[in-house]
PDB file of C-alpha atoms and ligand atoms in Angstrom:
ATOM      1  CA  MET A   1    -161.183 205.046   2.594  1.00  0.00           C
ATOM      2  CA  SER A   2    -164.682 204.057   1.696  1.00  0.00           C
ATOM      3  CA  ASN A   3    -167.654 204.509   3.914  1.00  0.00           C
ATOM      4  CA  VAL A   4    -168.805 200.915   4.238  1.00  0.00           C
ATOM      5  CA  GLU A   5    -171.945 201.661   6.247  1.00  0.00           C
ATOM      6  CA  ALA A   6    -173.300 204.331   3.920  1.00  0.00           C
ATOM      7  CA  ASP A   7    -176.829 203.754   2.716  1.00  0.00           C
ATOM      8  CA  PRO A   8    -176.777 204.386  -1.039  1.00  0.00           C
ATOM      9  CA  THR A   9    -180.292 205.812  -1.015  1.00  0.00           C
ATOM     10  CA  GLU A  10    -179.191 208.564   1.349  1.00  0.00           C
ATOM     11  CA  LEU A  11    -176.106 209.570  -0.575  1.00  0.00           C
ATOM     12  CA  ARG A  12    -175.831 211.582  -3.701  1.00  0.00           C
ATOM     13  CA  CYS A  13    -172.401 212.693  -4.805  1.00  0.00           C
ATOM     14  CA  ASP A  14    -172.669 215.154  -7.635  1.00  0.00           C
ATOM     15  CA  ALA A  15    -169.689 215.754  -9.862  1.00  0.00           C
ATOM     16  CA  ALA A  16    -168.199 219.221  -9.614  1.00  0.00           C
ATOM     17  CA  ASP A  17    -169.005 221.638 -12.403  1.00  0.00           C
ATOM     18  CA  HIS A  18    -165.406 222.200 -13.336  1.00  0.00           C
ATOM     19  CA  GLY A  19    -162.760 219.737 -14.401  1.00  0.00           C
ATOM     20  CA  GLU A  20    -160.744 219.709 -11.174  1.00  0.00           C
ATOM     21  CA  ALA A  21    -161.035 216.946  -8.631  1.00  0.00           C
ATOM     22  CA  ALA A  22    -163.331 218.160  -5.870  1.00  0.00           C
ATOM     23  CA  PRO A  23    -163.442 216.730  -2.357  1.00  0.00           C
ATOM     24  CA  GLN A  24    -166.298 214.266  -1.903  1.00  0.00           C
ATOM     25  CA  VAL A  25    -169.343 215.578  -0.103  1.00  0.00           C
ATOM     26  CA  ASP A  26    -171.968 213.154   1.232  1.00  0.00           C
ATOM     27  CA  VAL A  27    -175.535 214.459   1.151  1.00  0.00           C
ATOM     28  CA  LEU A  28    -177.541 213.437   4.220  1.00  0.00           C
ATOM     29  CA  THR A  29    -181.291 213.979   4.139  1.00  0.00           C
ATOM     30  CA  ALA A  30    -183.547 214.713   7.104  1.00  0.00           C
ATOM     31  CA  ARG A  31    -186.321 212.658   8.617  1.00  0.00           C
ATOM     32  CA  ASP A  32    -189.350 214.300  10.206  1.00  0.00           C
ATOM     33  CA  VAL A  33    -189.701 213.732  13.935  1.00  0.00           C
ATOM     34  CA  PRO A  34    -192.630 215.011  16.044  1.00  0.00           C
ATOM     35  CA  LEU A  35    -191.435 216.721  19.226  1.00  0.00           C
ATOM     36  CA  GLY A  36    -194.379 215.291  21.175  1.00  0.00           C
ATOM     37  CA  GLY A  37    -197.321 216.958  22.870  1.00  0.00           C
ATOM     38  CA  PRO A  38    -200.908 217.510  21.726  1.00  0.00           C
ATOM     39  CA  ARG A  39    -200.076 219.893  18.878  1.00  0.00           C
ATOM     40  CA  ALA A  40    -196.672 218.478  18.167  1.00  0.00           C
ATOM     41  CA  MET A  41    -194.243 220.591  16.223  1.00  0.00           C
ATOM     42  CA  THR A  42    -192.261 218.526  13.743  1.00  0.00           C
ATOM     43  CA  VAL A  43    -188.501 218.848  13.428  1.00  0.00           C
ATOM     44  CA  ARG A  44    -186.188 217.763  10.617  1.00  0.00           C
ATOM     45  CA  ARG A  45    -183.458 215.540  12.085  1.00  0.00           C
ATOM     46  CA  THR A  46    -180.264 215.019  10.088  1.00  0.00           C
ATOM     47  CA  LEU A  47    -178.055 213.691  12.895  1.00  0.00           C
ATOM     48  CA  PRO A  48    -177.792 211.006  14.096  1.00  0.00           C
ATOM     49  CA  GLN A  49    -178.803 208.835  11.164  1.00  0.00           C
ATOM     50  CA  ARG A  50    -177.826 205.479   9.740  1.00  0.00           C
ATOM     51  CA  ALA A  51    -175.127 206.859   7.472  1.00  0.00           C
ATOM     52  CA  ARG A  52    -173.574 209.093  10.130  1.00  0.00           C
ATOM     53  CA  THR A  53    -173.618 209.444  13.907  1.00  0.00           C
ATOM     54  CA  LEU A  54    -171.265 212.334  14.562  1.00  0.00           C
ATOM     55  CA  ILE A  55    -169.503 215.259  12.893  1.00  0.00           C
ATOM     56  CA  GLY A  56    -166.689 216.120  15.278  1.00  0.00           C
ATOM     57  CA  ALA A  57    -168.474 215.926  18.637  1.00  0.00           C
ATOM     58  CA  TRP A  58    -171.726 217.235  17.092  1.00  0.00           C
ATOM     59  CA  CYS A  59    -174.130 214.345  17.613  1.00  0.00           C
ATOM     60  CA  PHE A  60    -177.630 215.720  17.075  1.00  0.00           C
ATOM     61  CA  ILE A  61    -179.104 218.210  14.597  1.00  0.00           C
ATOM     62  CA  ASP A  62    -182.770 219.208  14.735  1.00  0.00           C
ATOM     63  CA  HIS A  63    -183.951 221.876  12.291  1.00  0.00           C
ATOM     64  CA  TYR A  64    -187.409 223.398  12.596  1.00  0.00           C
ATOM     65  CA  GLY A  65    -189.636 226.020  11.005  1.00  0.00           C
ATOM     66  CA  PRO A  66    -190.292 228.540   9.741  1.00  0.00           C
ATOM     67  CA  SER A  67    -193.625 227.803  11.382  1.00  0.00           C
ATOM     68  CA  ASN A  68    -196.377 230.039  12.642  1.00  0.00           C
ATOM     69  CA  VAL A  69    -196.603 229.549  16.398  1.00  0.00           C
ATOM     70  CA  ALA A  70    -200.364 230.186  16.280  1.00  0.00           C
ATOM     71  CA  ASP A  71    -200.825 227.220  13.897  1.00  0.00           C
ATOM     72  CA  THR A  72    -198.381 224.691  15.318  1.00  0.00           C
ATOM     73  CA  GLY A  73    -198.475 225.578  18.997  1.00  0.00           C
ATOM     74  CA  GLY A  74    -194.764 226.309  18.717  1.00  0.00           C
ATOM     75  CA  MET A  75    -192.394 224.597  21.110  1.00  0.00           C
ATOM     76  CA  ASP A  76    -193.416 223.463  24.573  1.00  0.00           C
ATOM     77  CA  VAL A  77    -190.934 220.991  25.989  1.00  0.00           C
ATOM     78  CA  ALA A  78    -191.555 220.252  29.671  1.00  0.00           C
ATOM     79  CA  PRO A  79    -188.640 219.807  32.114  1.00  0.00           C
ATOM     80  CA  HIS A  80    -186.461 216.896  31.040  1.00  0.00           C
ATOM     81  CA  PRO A  81    -182.932 215.762  31.887  1.00  0.00           C
ATOM     82  CA  HIS A  82    -179.648 215.593  30.004  1.00  0.00           C
ATOM     83  CA  THR A  83    -176.354 213.909  30.772  1.00  0.00           C
ATOM     84  CA  GLY A  84    -173.040 213.649  28.933  1.00  0.00           C
ATOM     85  CA  LEU A  85    -173.777 216.384  26.392  1.00  0.00           C
ATOM     86  CA  GLN A  86    -174.154 220.088  25.687  1.00  0.00           C
ATOM     87  CA  THR A  87    -177.125 221.661  23.910  1.00  0.00           C
ATOM     88  CA  VAL A  88    -176.899 224.605  21.521  1.00  0.00           C
ATOM     89  CA  SER A  89    -180.015 226.598  20.684  1.00  0.00           C
ATOM     90  CA  TRP A  90    -179.707 228.887  17.656  1.00  0.00           C
ATOM     91  CA  LEU A  91    -182.668 230.728  16.187  1.00  0.00           C
ATOM     92  CA  PHE A  92    -183.231 232.411  12.816  1.00  0.00           C
ATOM     93  CA  SER A  93    -186.487 233.882  14.089  1.00  0.00           C
ATOM     94  CA  GLY A  94    -188.746 233.571  17.100  1.00  0.00           C
ATOM     95  CA  GLU A  95    -188.093 233.476  20.806  1.00  0.00           C
ATOM     96  CA  ILE A  96    -187.778 230.602  23.297  1.00  0.00           C
ATOM     97  CA  GLU A  97    -187.894 230.850  27.073  1.00  0.00           C
ATOM     98  CA  HIS A  98    -185.275 228.608  28.653  1.00  0.00           C
ATOM     99  CA  ARG A  99    -185.313 227.544  32.310  1.00  0.00           C
ATOM    100  CA  ASP A 100    -182.891 225.083  33.860  1.00  0.00           C
ATOM    101  CA  SER A 101    -181.897 223.480  37.145  1.00  0.00           C
ATOM    102  CA  LEU A 102    -178.951 225.879  37.565  1.00  0.00           C
ATOM    103  CA  GLY A 103    -181.609 228.545  38.028  1.00  0.00           C
ATOM    104  CA  SER A 104    -180.962 230.025  34.564  1.00  0.00           C
ATOM    105  CA  HIS A 105    -183.918 231.835  33.050  1.00  0.00           C
ATOM    106  CA  ALA A 106    -182.991 233.063  29.588  1.00  0.00           C
ATOM    107  CA  LEU A 107    -184.683 234.171  26.408  1.00  0.00           C
ATOM    108  CA  VAL A 108    -183.184 232.515  23.341  1.00  0.00           C
ATOM    109  CA  ARG A 109    -183.227 234.973  20.444  1.00  0.00           C
ATOM    110  CA  PRO A 110    -182.019 234.987  16.831  1.00  0.00           C
ATOM    111  CA  GLY A 111    -178.280 235.343  16.360  1.00  0.00           C
ATOM    112  CA  GLU A 112    -177.496 234.551  20.006  1.00  0.00           C
ATOM    113  CA  LEU A 113    -175.747 231.423  21.256  1.00  0.00           C
ATOM    114  CA  ASN A 114    -177.254 229.664  24.240  1.00  0.00           C
ATOM    115  CA  LEU A 115    -175.051 226.750  25.254  1.00  0.00           C
ATOM    116  CA  MET A 116    -176.126 224.487  28.084  1.00  0.00           C
ATOM    117  CA  THR A 117    -173.691 221.960  29.494  1.00  0.00           C
ATOM    118  CA  GLY A 118    -175.494 218.967  30.933  1.00  0.00           C
ATOM    119  CA  GLY A 119    -172.340 217.305  32.249  1.00  0.00           C
ATOM    120  CA  HIS A 120    -173.258 214.843  35.017  1.00  0.00           C
ATOM    121  CA  GLY A 121    -176.841 216.051  35.011  1.00  0.00           C
ATOM    122  CA  ILE A 122    -179.105 219.004  34.309  1.00  0.00           C
ATOM    123  CA  SER A 123    -182.785 219.513  33.568  1.00  0.00           C
ATOM    124  CA  HIS A 124    -184.451 222.246  31.545  1.00  0.00           C
ATOM    125  CA  SER A 125    -187.639 223.379  29.833  1.00  0.00           C
ATOM    126  CA  GLU A 126    -188.017 225.182  26.504  1.00  0.00           C
ATOM    127  CA  VAL A 127    -191.150 227.106  25.579  1.00  0.00           C
ATOM    128  CA  SER A 128    -191.590 229.402  22.600  1.00  0.00           C
ATOM    129  CA  THR A 129    -193.062 232.764  23.546  1.00  0.00           C
ATOM    130  CA  THR A 130    -195.932 234.504  21.808  1.00  0.00           C
ATOM    131  CA  ARG A 131    -193.936 237.698  21.281  1.00  0.00           C
ATOM    132  CA  ALA A 132    -192.714 236.360  17.929  1.00  0.00           C
ATOM    133  CA  THR A 133    -195.040 234.810  15.329  1.00  0.00           C
ATOM    134  CA  ILE A 134    -192.578 232.673  13.383  1.00  0.00           C
ATOM    135  CA  LEU A 135    -190.380 230.053  15.043  1.00  0.00           C
ATOM    136  CA  HIS A 136    -187.378 228.966  13.013  1.00  0.00           C
ATOM    137  CA  GLY A 137    -184.045 227.559  14.149  1.00  0.00           C
ATOM    138  CA  VAL A 138    -181.906 224.611  15.128  1.00  0.00           C
ATOM    139  CA  GLN A 139    -181.130 222.618  18.217  1.00  0.00           C
ATOM    140  CA  LEU A 140    -177.748 220.930  18.240  1.00  0.00           C
ATOM    141  CA  TRP A 141    -176.105 218.580  20.728  1.00  0.00           C
ATOM    142  CA  VAL A 142    -172.417 218.107  21.439  1.00  0.00           C
ATOM    143  CA  ALA A 143    -171.136 214.846  22.964  1.00  0.00           C
ATOM    144  CA  LEU A 144    -168.774 215.408  25.885  1.00  0.00           C
ATOM    145  CA  PRO A 145    -165.521 213.425  25.857  1.00  0.00           C
ATOM    146  CA  ASP A 146    -165.210 210.729  28.513  1.00  0.00           C
ATOM    147  CA  GLU A 147    -162.885 212.774  30.749  1.00  0.00           C
ATOM    148  CA  HIS A 148    -165.389 215.660  30.942  1.00  0.00           C
ATOM    149  CA  ARG A 149    -168.759 213.971  30.632  1.00  0.00           C
ATOM    150  CA  HIS A 150    -169.446 214.255  34.368  1.00  0.00           C
ATOM    151  CA  THR A 151    -168.467 217.948  34.521  1.00  0.00           C
ATOM    152  CA  GLY A 152    -170.706 220.399  36.389  1.00  0.00           C
ATOM    153  CA  ARG A 153    -173.783 221.913  34.766  1.00  0.00           C
ATOM    154  CA  ASP A 154    -173.298 225.257  33.053  1.00  0.00           C
ATOM    155  CA  PHE A 155    -175.122 227.762  30.880  1.00  0.00           C
ATOM    156  CA  ARG A 156    -173.516 230.359  28.572  1.00  0.00           C
ATOM    157  CA  HIS A 157    -174.946 233.122  26.448  1.00  0.00           C
ATOM    158  CA  TYR A 158    -172.906 234.823  23.703  1.00  0.00           C
ATOM    159  CA  VAL A 159    -173.776 237.166  20.849  1.00  0.00           C
ATOM    160  CA  PRO A 160    -171.234 236.963  18.004  1.00  0.00           C
ATOM    161  CA  SER A 161    -170.644 240.034  15.845  1.00  0.00           C
ATOM    162  CA  PRO A 162    -171.208 239.365  12.149  1.00  0.00           C
ATOM    163  CA  LEU A 163    -168.107 239.173   9.918  1.00  0.00           C
ATOM    164  CA  ARG A 164    -168.027 239.896   6.226  1.00  0.00           C
ATOM    165  CA  VAL A 165    -165.961 237.338   4.253  1.00  0.00           C
ATOM    166  CA  GLY A 166    -166.188 237.175   0.461  1.00  0.00           C
ATOM    167  CA  GLY A 167    -169.887 237.072  -0.352  1.00  0.00           C
ATOM    168  CA  ALA A 168    -170.916 235.910   3.114  1.00  0.00           C
ATOM    169  CA  ASP A 169    -172.033 237.295   6.453  1.00  0.00           C
ATOM    170  CA  ILE A 170    -170.750 234.952   9.149  1.00  0.00           C
ATOM    171  CA  ARG A 171    -171.538 234.598  12.839  1.00  0.00           C
ATOM    172  CA  VAL A 172    -169.073 232.338  14.665  1.00  0.00           C
ATOM    173  CA  PHE A 173    -170.817 231.009  17.769  1.00  0.00           C
ATOM    174  CA  LEU A 174    -168.327 228.255  18.715  1.00  0.00           C
ATOM    175  CA  GLY A 175    -164.678 227.811  17.780  1.00  0.00           C
ATOM    176  CA  SER A 176    -162.785 229.858  15.182  1.00  0.00           C
ATOM    177  CA  LEU A 177    -163.429 230.804  11.569  1.00  0.00           C
ATOM    178  CA  ALA A 178    -162.167 233.557   9.285  1.00  0.00           C
ATOM    179  CA  GLY A 179    -160.211 235.252  12.068  1.00  0.00           C
ATOM    180  CA  ASP A 180    -163.014 235.319  14.623  1.00  0.00           C
ATOM    181  CA  THR A 181    -163.095 233.156  17.745  1.00  0.00           C
ATOM    182  CA  SER A 182    -165.977 232.500  20.099  1.00  0.00           C
ATOM    183  CA  PRO A 183    -165.002 232.923  23.759  1.00  0.00           C
ATOM    184  CA  VAL A 184    -167.308 230.066  24.781  1.00  0.00           C
ATOM    185  CA  ARG A 185    -165.392 227.006  25.966  1.00  0.00           C
ATOM    186  CA  THR A 186    -165.731 223.660  24.237  1.00  0.00           C
ATOM    187  CA  PHE A 187    -164.415 220.322  25.529  1.00  0.00           C
ATOM    188  CA  THR A 188    -163.193 219.102  22.114  1.00  0.00           C
ATOM    189  CA  PRO A 189    -162.092 221.173  19.082  1.00  0.00           C
ATOM    190  CA  LEU A 190    -165.334 222.411  17.512  1.00  0.00           C
ATOM    191  CA  LEU A 191    -166.727 224.915  15.044  1.00  0.00           C
ATOM    192  CA  GLY A 192    -170.241 226.315  14.832  1.00  0.00           C
ATOM    193  CA  ALA A 193    -171.194 229.262  12.609  1.00  0.00           C
ATOM    194  CA  GLU A 194    -174.158 230.735  10.768  1.00  0.00           C
ATOM    195  CA  LEU A 195    -173.480 231.742   7.157  1.00  0.00           C
ATOM    196  CA  VAL A 196    -175.645 233.974   4.989  1.00  0.00           C
ATOM    197  CA  LEU A 197    -174.513 233.852   1.353  1.00  0.00           C
ATOM    198  CA  ASP A 198    -175.215 236.679  -1.077  1.00  0.00           C
ATOM    199  CA  PRO A 199    -177.117 235.884  -4.280  1.00  0.00           C
ATOM    200  CA  ARG A 200    -174.746 234.821  -7.090  1.00  0.00           C
ATOM    201  CA  SER A 201    -171.731 234.552  -4.775  1.00  0.00           C
ATOM    202  CA  THR A 202    -168.820 232.247  -4.062  1.00  0.00           C
ATOM    203  CA  THR A 203    -166.990 232.272  -0.729  1.00  0.00           C
ATOM    204  CA  THR A 204    -163.863 230.302   0.069  1.00  0.00           C
ATOM    205  CA  LEU A 205    -163.201 229.866   3.776  1.00  0.00           C
ATOM    206  CA  PRO A 206    -159.947 228.643   5.301  1.00  0.00           C
ATOM    207  CA  VAL A 207    -160.803 225.656   7.521  1.00  0.00           C
ATOM    208  CA  ASN A 208    -158.895 223.411   9.912  1.00  0.00           C
ATOM    209  CA  ALA A 209    -157.727 220.373   7.914  1.00  0.00           C
ATOM    210  CA  ALA A 210    -157.972 218.219  11.046  1.00  0.00           C
ATOM    211  CA  PHE A 211    -161.722 218.917  11.174  1.00  0.00           C
ATOM    212  CA  GLU A 212    -164.547 217.151   9.434  1.00  0.00           C
ATOM    213  CA  HIS A 213    -167.411 219.501   8.496  1.00  0.00           C
ATOM    214  CA  GLY A 214    -171.149 219.470   8.108  1.00  0.00           C
ATOM    215  CA  LEU A 215    -173.199 222.128   6.329  1.00  0.00           C
ATOM    216  CA  LEU A 216    -176.903 222.244   7.139  1.00  0.00           C
ATOM    217  CA  VAL A 217    -178.753 224.312   4.548  1.00  0.00           C
ATOM    218  CA  ASP A 218    -181.636 226.293   5.991  1.00  0.00           C
ATOM    219  CA  GLN A 219    -182.666 228.391   3.035  1.00  0.00           C
ATOM    220  CA  GLY A 220    -181.712 228.468  -0.639  1.00  0.00           C
ATOM    221  CA  ASN A 221    -179.467 226.110  -2.565  1.00  0.00           C
ATOM    222  CA  VAL A 222    -175.791 225.944  -1.667  1.00  0.00           C
ATOM    223  CA  ARG A 223    -172.925 224.162  -3.352  1.00  0.00           C
ATOM    224  CA  MET A 224    -170.505 222.741  -0.783  1.00  0.00           C
ATOM    225  CA  ALA A 225    -167.201 221.993  -2.529  1.00  0.00           C
ATOM    226  CA  GLY A 226    -169.185 221.613  -5.754  1.00  0.00           C
ATOM    227  CA  THR A 227    -172.011 219.415  -4.415  1.00  0.00           C
ATOM    228  CA  LEU A 228    -175.503 220.890  -4.504  1.00  0.00           C
ATOM    229  CA  LEU A 229    -177.396 220.950  -1.197  1.00  0.00           C
ATOM    230  CA  HIS A 230    -181.091 221.811  -0.897  1.00  0.00           C
ATOM    231  CA  PRO A 231    -182.859 223.196   2.165  1.00  0.00           C
ATOM    232  CA  ALA A 232    -182.805 220.789   5.154  1.00  0.00           C
ATOM    233  CA  GLU A 233    -179.998 218.703   3.650  1.00  0.00           C
ATOM    234  CA  LEU A 234    -176.730 218.190   5.491  1.00  0.00           C
ATOM    235  CA  GLY A 235    -173.518 218.029   3.488  1.00  0.00           C
ATOM    236  CA  TYR A 236    -170.649 216.106   5.056  1.00  0.00           C
ATOM    237  CA  LEU A 237    -167.003 216.641   4.171  1.00  0.00           C
ATOM    238  CA  GLY A 238    -164.246 214.587   5.808  1.00  0.00           C
ATOM    239  CA  THR A 239    -160.883 215.747   7.126  1.00  0.00           C
ATOM    240  CA  GLY A 240    -157.926 216.873   5.033  1.00  0.00           C
ATOM    241  CA  ASN A 241    -159.349 220.044   3.488  1.00  0.00           C
ATOM    242  CA  HIS A 242    -157.656 223.391   4.073  1.00  0.00           C
ATOM    243  CA  THR A 243    -160.402 225.406   2.426  1.00  0.00           C
ATOM    244  CA  LEU A 244    -164.120 225.101   1.955  1.00  0.00           C
ATOM    245  CA  THR A 245    -165.804 226.741  -1.029  1.00  0.00           C
ATOM    246  CA  LEU A 246    -169.493 227.606  -0.830  1.00  0.00           C
ATOM    247  CA  THR A 247    -171.439 228.852  -3.829  1.00  0.00           C
ATOM    248  CA  ASN A 248    -174.912 230.291  -4.113  1.00  0.00           C
ATOM    249  CA  LYS A 249    -175.858 230.394  -7.812  1.00  0.00           C
ATOM    250  CA  THR A 250    -179.380 231.613  -7.177  1.00  0.00           C
ATOM    251  CA  ASP A 251    -180.851 235.112  -7.189  1.00  0.00           C
ATOM    252  CA  THR A 252    -181.778 235.043  -3.503  1.00  0.00           C
ATOM    253  CA  PHE A 253    -179.874 234.876  -0.225  1.00  0.00           C
ATOM    254  CA  ALA A 254    -178.971 231.453   1.130  1.00  0.00           C
ATOM    255  CA  ARG A 255    -178.469 230.555   4.777  1.00  0.00           C
ATOM    256  CA  ALA A 256    -176.654 227.601   6.330  1.00  0.00           C
ATOM    257  CA  ILE A 257    -175.113 226.384   9.565  1.00  0.00           C
ATOM    258  CA  LEU A 258    -171.506 225.205   9.332  1.00  0.00           C
ATOM    259  CA  LEU A 259    -170.412 222.672  11.954  1.00  0.00           C
ATOM    260  CA  GLY A 260    -166.988 221.126  12.365  1.00  0.00           C
ATOM    261  CA  GLY A 261    -164.679 219.316  14.713  1.00  0.00           C
ATOM    262  CA  THR A 262    -161.960 216.736  15.021  1.00  0.00           C
ATOM    263  CA  PRO A 263    -163.414 213.239  14.557  1.00  0.00           C
ATOM    264  CA  PHE A 264    -164.813 212.024  17.883  1.00  0.00           C
ATOM    265  CA  ASP A 265    -163.372 208.562  18.203  1.00  0.00           C
ATOM    266  CA  GLU A 266    -165.156 207.397  21.365  1.00  0.00           C
ATOM    267  CA  GLN A 267    -168.111 205.059  21.051  1.00  0.00           C
ATOM    268  CA  ILE A 268    -171.171 206.543  22.675  1.00  0.00           C
ATOM    269  CA  VAL A 269    -174.533 205.234  23.745  1.00  0.00           C
ATOM    270  CA  MET A 270    -177.373 207.671  23.005  1.00  0.00           C
ATOM    271  CA  TRP A 271    -180.868 207.052  24.324  1.00  0.00           C
ATOM    272  CA  TRP A 272    -183.613 209.644  24.841  1.00  0.00           C
ATOM    273  CA  ASN A 273    -181.846 212.702  26.282  1.00  0.00           C
ATOM    274  CA  PHE A 274    -178.842 210.863  27.654  1.00  0.00           C
ATOM    275  CA  ILE A 275    -175.371 210.106  26.345  1.00  0.00           C
ATOM    276  CA  GLY A 276    -173.255 207.536  28.135  1.00  0.00           C
ATOM    277  CA  ARG A 277    -170.722 204.874  27.304  1.00  0.00           C
ATOM    278  CA  SER A 278    -172.769 201.834  28.257  1.00  0.00           C
ATOM    279  CA  HIS A 279    -176.311 200.583  28.670  1.00  0.00           C
ATOM    280  CA  GLN A 280    -175.675 200.709  32.432  1.00  0.00           C
ATOM    281  CA  ASP A 281    -174.887 204.462  32.256  1.00  0.00           C
ATOM    282  CA  ILE A 282    -178.218 205.031  30.520  1.00  0.00           C
ATOM    283  CA  ALA A 283    -180.186 202.830  32.917  1.00  0.00           C
ATOM    284  CA  GLU A 284    -178.695 204.705  35.912  1.00  0.00           C
ATOM    285  CA  ALA A 285    -179.490 208.118  34.431  1.00  0.00           C
ATOM    286  CA  ARG A 286    -183.046 207.044  33.670  1.00  0.00           C
ATOM    287  CA  GLU A 287    -183.561 205.718  37.181  1.00  0.00           C
ATOM    288  CA  ALA A 288    -182.155 208.918  38.702  1.00  0.00           C
ATOM    289  CA  TRP A 289    -184.625 211.011  36.662  1.00  0.00           C
ATOM    290  CA  GLU A 290    -187.584 208.775  37.513  1.00  0.00           C
ATOM    291  CA  ASN A 291    -186.646 209.016  41.204  1.00  0.00           C
ATOM    292  CA  ALA A 292    -186.309 212.836  41.035  1.00  0.00           C
ATOM    293  CA  SER A 293    -182.716 212.538  42.232  1.00  0.00           C
ATOM    294  CA  ASP A 294    -180.509 215.607  42.844  1.00  0.00           C
ATOM    295  CA  ARG A 295    -178.475 214.507  39.843  1.00  0.00           C
ATOM    296  CA  PHE A 296    -180.720 216.533  37.514  1.00  0.00           C
ATOM    297  CA  GLY A 297    -182.036 219.134  39.962  1.00  0.00           C
ATOM    298  CA  SER A 298    -185.378 220.795  39.322  1.00  0.00           C
ATOM    299  CA  VAL A 299    -186.728 223.526  37.076  1.00  0.00           C
ATOM    300  CA  ASP A 300    -188.656 226.404  38.639  1.00  0.00           C
ATOM    301  CA  GLY A 301    -191.314 228.365  36.826  1.00  0.00           C
ATOM    302  CA  TYR A 302    -192.516 225.868  34.228  1.00  0.00           C
ATOM    303  CA  ASP A 303    -196.291 225.620  34.088  1.00  0.00           C
ATOM    304  CA  GLY A 304    -196.907 221.882  34.045  1.00  0.00           C
ATOM    305  CA  ASP A 305    -195.452 218.486  34.840  1.00  0.00           C
ATOM    306  CA  ARG A 306    -192.002 217.264  33.945  1.00  0.00           C
ATOM    307  CA  LEU A 307    -191.515 214.711  31.159  1.00  0.00           C
ATOM    308  CA  PRO A 308    -191.406 211.091  32.268  1.00  0.00           C
ATOM    309  CA  ALA A 309    -188.638 208.957  30.789  1.00  0.00           C
ATOM    310  CA  PRO A 310    -189.726 206.408  28.194  1.00  0.00           C
ATOM    311  CA  THR A 311    -189.430 202.730  29.065  1.00  0.00           C
ATOM    312  CA  LEU A 312    -185.981 201.307  28.444  1.00  0.00           C
ATOM    313  CA  PRO A 313    -185.810 198.790  25.598  1.00  0.00           C
ATOM    314  CA  ASN A 314    -185.526 195.175  26.721  1.00  0.00           C
ATOM    315  CA  ALA A 315    -182.400 194.663  24.701  1.00  0.00           C
ATOM    316  CA  THR A 316    -179.108 196.218  25.736  1.00  0.00           C
ATOM    317  CA  ILE A 317    -178.604 199.509  23.893  1.00  0.00           C
ATOM    318  CA  ALA A 318    -175.637 199.077  21.603  1.00  0.00           C
ATOM    319  CA  PRO A 319    -173.001 201.781  21.254  1.00  0.00           C
ATOM    320  CA  ARG A 320    -173.051 203.796  18.060  1.00  0.00           C
ATOM    321  CA  LYS A 321    -170.134 203.396  15.716  1.00  0.00           C
ATOM    322  CA  ASN A 322    -169.383 206.264  13.416  1.00  0.00           C
ATOM    323  CA  PRO A 323    -168.595 205.258   9.839  1.00  0.00           C
ATOM    324  CA  THR A 324    -165.015 205.755   8.830  1.00  0.00           C
ATOM    325  CA  HIS A 325    -164.492 209.283   7.593  1.00  0.00           C
ATOM    326  CA  HIS A 326    -163.028 209.900   4.180  1.00  0.00           C
TER     327      HIS A 326
HETATM  328 MN1   MN B 401    -183.322 219.430  26.050  1.00  0.00          MN
END
């Protein structure tokens, strides 16, 4: 099937080096988005974008750093709400202090999964600490399926042990890969893993053929099923593949985040920090936050005011349709 909504300027499908037919990988580039605040840190956002809304239930990918906290001010996100989604914080370096309306107070550190389930409603703050100089990582969101989107708030911390597979060191933080399984519950079939690829190496991973996959390159150049990806690019591969081959032809280590999941076939409405199914869902969540309702609770210990919600657009917010996967 062809991807009728793809924007040709955002796609580049390189031919594989060898003569065999290789699965088609779409290359999605990032746009720079300021996080807000007086010394706003900029993030590279690859999801959602015009050519793609979701990969499995993964619906949001922000990639940031490496940046010197002393220069950029780091991250200082005042208390704000979420509904209908989970957030995953994963760092390569640095440290972030997380506080939420469950009463969680956690330090997010490199190689450690911190998964927050917003469900019906949660609020949290995220502030980088000054203990680490360089802040570098990703923030990812997972859309909750309709039957679980009003689940209770939750917060999980998990430290995966690294696995050695082929020429790669792998940390599986959600789902299963290469014989390792994260114990952290997901509401739809999902995969999330950090991969560090040796210089001059090729690694073939068995993957779930029912999953579509995204590979966000953090560092180095990585070939995903033959297609070259540069840092900050997101490679997308549709369902129907039993293996995924990753190659690093360079003389330095490469690092990437591999995401996967079964295609999420519900239409969602995303606005600000909310995911719903209709404009009305979003308007209700916004009003609840503006009225300091119990729905989102409150965050203790943050030094400053909470974030006000932006004004709703006049027009009804349309649901996002994901392009047909290959
Ligand atoms: Mn948040």
